[in-house]
Amino acid sequence: MHTSEAEQLIEQAYQAWDAEDWPTAAGLLERVLAHFPDEERSAVWWYDAALGHKFLRNWAKAYELGREAAARAPRGEGDPAFWNLGIAATIQRDWATARQAWEGFGIRLPQGEGRIDGRFGPACVRLDTGGEREVVWIDRLCPTRGRVMNVPVSGGRRFGEIVVHDGEPTGRRVVDGREYPVFDELLLFEASDLPTLRVTVHAGEAADVEALADFFGEQGYGAEPASGFELLCACCSEGTLEQAPRTHAGTQQVCLAAPEEEARRLLTEWAGGNGTGRSWSGLAPVD
């Protein structure tokens, strides 16, 4: 391939890029890189080709090309080539490469080898379940994986599942003056076997409902009062939203994540505990 032909293909690739025609853009860049892998501009082409396949959710190709992009990027300076490789390597379950990528970006990881299960703090993820989008809280296990800590109310999703999320926040949640990022989900990494149940509870005080949620949480399960769910338009969901506790007393529905017999036991124990007029009825599976 002559240089003039390569320049023409590069121009066509970025025209396709501007049109969000990712297959064409990535394919043309790959054709050029097959002949010019190490030119001065090649690092950008490797990065963009890998990014195009990330947009396509072609994780095998994003991983393959991402390794080439990261090999040409400066380490320890927050270069996004390492972040995208970290995502792709995580999805491919290549933990050694994922660790190298995060460290190349400049992130300090827990010591060890293999799977990364650290404590990277709370954040939010916008689940995408066939068109229904719901923002849930996660406990981040690594820079791109998190365990769902809410009981999702739509799309058959479950408490405790592990998701992979993107790296660029698409919203913010503010709680008690502290700001948390909202990321978009890329895929469901590990499913949860905890079923989702729905129950009607009565509580004399808001503290009784909070005690129910805490009680289930202490057992490794989930309890989500319906009053805590807020339906938002896309514009508000992707902006900065200040959230305050919404738990209230009275009769209300609660979504639970627990085996049904265990949920019955915990509900009965909660109802008989120290509280004002605690009761429950109508426990039934949602999925």
mmCIF file of N, CA, C and O in Angstrom, residues 9-29:
data_model
loop_
_atom_site.group_PDB
_atom_site.id
_atom_site.type_symbol
_atom_site.label_atom_id
_atom_site.label_comp_id
_atom_site.label_asym_id
_atom_site.label_seq_id
_atom_site.Cartn_x
_atom_site.Cartn_y
_atom_site.Cartn_z
ATOM 1 N N LEU A 9 -7.518 6.295 2.552
ATOM 2 C CA LEU A 9 -8.307 5.419 3.414
ATOM 3 C C LEU A 9 -8.533 6.042 4.798
ATOM 4 O O LEU A 9 -9.616 5.907 5.382
ATOM 5 N N ILE A 10 -7.512 6.732 5.303
ATOM 6 C CA ILE A 10 -7.657 7.408 6.593
ATOM 7 C C ILE A 10 -8.733 8.481 6.511
ATOM 8 O O ILE A 10 -9.586 8.618 7.407
ATOM 9 N N GLU A 11 -8.735 9.232 5.420
ATOM 10 C CA GLU A 11 -9.768 10.267 5.239
ATOM 11 C C GLU A 11 -11.152 9.637 5.203
ATOM 12 O O GLU A 11 -12.104 10.122 5.837
ATOM 13 N N GLN A 12 -11.291 8.523 4.474
ATOM 14 C CA GLN A 12 -12.578 7.836 4.397
ATOM 15 C C GLN A 12 -12.982 7.275 5.760
ATOM 16 O O GLN A 12 -14.163 7.301 6.139
ATOM 17 N N ALA A 13 -11.966 6.793 6.508
ATOM 18 C CA ALA A 13 -12.259 6.227 7.830
ATOM 19 C C ALA A 13 -12.855 7.279 8.755
ATOM 20 O O ALA A 13 -13.843 7.010 9.460
ATOM 21 N N TYR A 14 -12.302 8.477 8.738
ATOM 22 C CA TYR A 14 -12.807 9.496 9.663
ATOM 23 C C TYR A 14 -14.087 10.157 9.162
ATOM 24 O O TYR A 14 -14.860 10.698 9.965
ATOM 25 N N GLN A 15 -14.345 10.087 7.868
ATOM 26 C CA GLN A 15 -15.664 10.477 7.376
ATOM 27 C C GLN A 15 -16.725 9.503 7.908
ATOM 28 O O GLN A 15 -17.802 9.911 8.351
ATOM 29 N N ALA A 16 -16.385 8.208 7.865
ATOM 30 C CA ALA A 16 -17.295 7.199 8.418
ATOM 31 C C ALA A 16 -17.437 7.384 9.932
ATOM 32 O O ALA A 16 -18.520 7.212 10.504
ATOM 33 N N TRP A 17 -16.340 7.752 10.592
ATOM 34 C CA TRP A 17 -16.367 7.982 12.034
ATOM 35 C C TRP A 17 -17.340 9.106 12.381
ATOM 36 O O TRP A 17 -18.150 8.976 13.302
ATOM 37 N N ASP A 18 -17.266 10.195 11.637
ATOM 38 C CA ASP A 18 -18.158 11.325 11.895
ATOM 39 C C ASP A 18 -19.620 10.938 11.691
ATOM 40 O O ASP A 18 -20.520 11.518 12.320
ATOM 41 N N ALA A 19 -19.857 9.958 10.813
ATOM 42 C CA ALA A 19 -21.212 9.477 10.561
ATOM 43 C C ALA A 19 -21.601 8.349 11.524
ATOM 44 O O ALA A 19 -22.687 7.771 11.398
ATOM 45 N N GLU A 20 -20.722 8.038 12.472
ATOM 46 C CA GLU A 20 -20.922 6.959 13.437
ATOM 47 C C GLU A 20 -21.120 5.609 12.755
ATOM 48 O O GLU A 20 -21.831 4.724 13.248
ATOM 49 N N ASP A 21 -20.449 5.454 11.635
ATOM 50 C CA ASP A 21 -20.427 4.178 10.921
ATOM 51 C C ASP A 21 -19.199 3.420 11.417
ATOM 52 O O ASP A 21 -18.158 3.363 10.759
ATOM 53 N N TRP A 22 -19.333 2.851 12.609
ATOM 54 C CA TRP A 22 -18.177 2.245 13.280
ATOM 55 C C TRP A 22 -17.575 1.064 12.528
ATOM 56 O O TRP A 22 -16.341 0.953 12.479
ATOM 57 N N PRO A 23 -18.361 0.166 11.914
ATOM 58 C CA PRO A 23 -17.742 -0.953 11.192
ATOM 59 C C PRO A 23 -16.834 -0.481 10.056
ATOM 60 O O PRO A 23 -15.725 -0.996 9.874
ATOM 61 N N THR A 24 -17.311 0.513 9.298
ATOM 62 C CA THR A 24 -16.504 1.018 8.183
ATOM 63 C C THR A 24 -15.267 1.728 8.696
ATOM 64 O O THR A 24 -14.149 1.504 8.205
ATOM 65 N N ALA A 25 -15.431 2.582 9.682
ATOM 66 C CA ALA A 25 -14.297 3.341 10.218
ATOM 67 C C ALA A 25 -13.220 2.415 10.760
ATOM 68 O O ALA A 25 -12.031 2.549 10.433
ATOM 69 N N ALA A 26 -13.613 1.465 11.606
ATOM 70 C CA ALA A 26 -12.631 0.556 12.194
ATOM 71 C C ALA A 26 -11.983 -0.316 11.124
ATOM 72 O O ALA A 26 -10.771 -0.549 11.157
ATOM 73 N N GLY A 27 -12.783 -0.794 10.168
ATOM 74 C CA GLY A 27 -12.236 -1.647 9.120
ATOM 75 C C GLY A 27 -11.205 -0.933 8.274
ATOM 76 O O GLY A 27 -10.154 -1.510 7.930
ATOM 77 N N LEU A 28 -11.459 0.311 7.913
ATOM 78 C CA LEU A 28 -10.503 1.075 7.105
ATOM 79 C C LEU A 28 -9.222 1.357 7.898
ATOM 80 O O LEU A 28 -8.117 1.272 7.348
ATOM 81 N N LEU A 29 -9.365 1.689 9.168
ATOM 82 C CA LEU A 29 -8.178 1.928 9.989
ATOM 83 C C LEU A 29 -7.332 0.659 10.105
ATOM 84 O O LEU A 29 -6.094 0.708 10.042
#
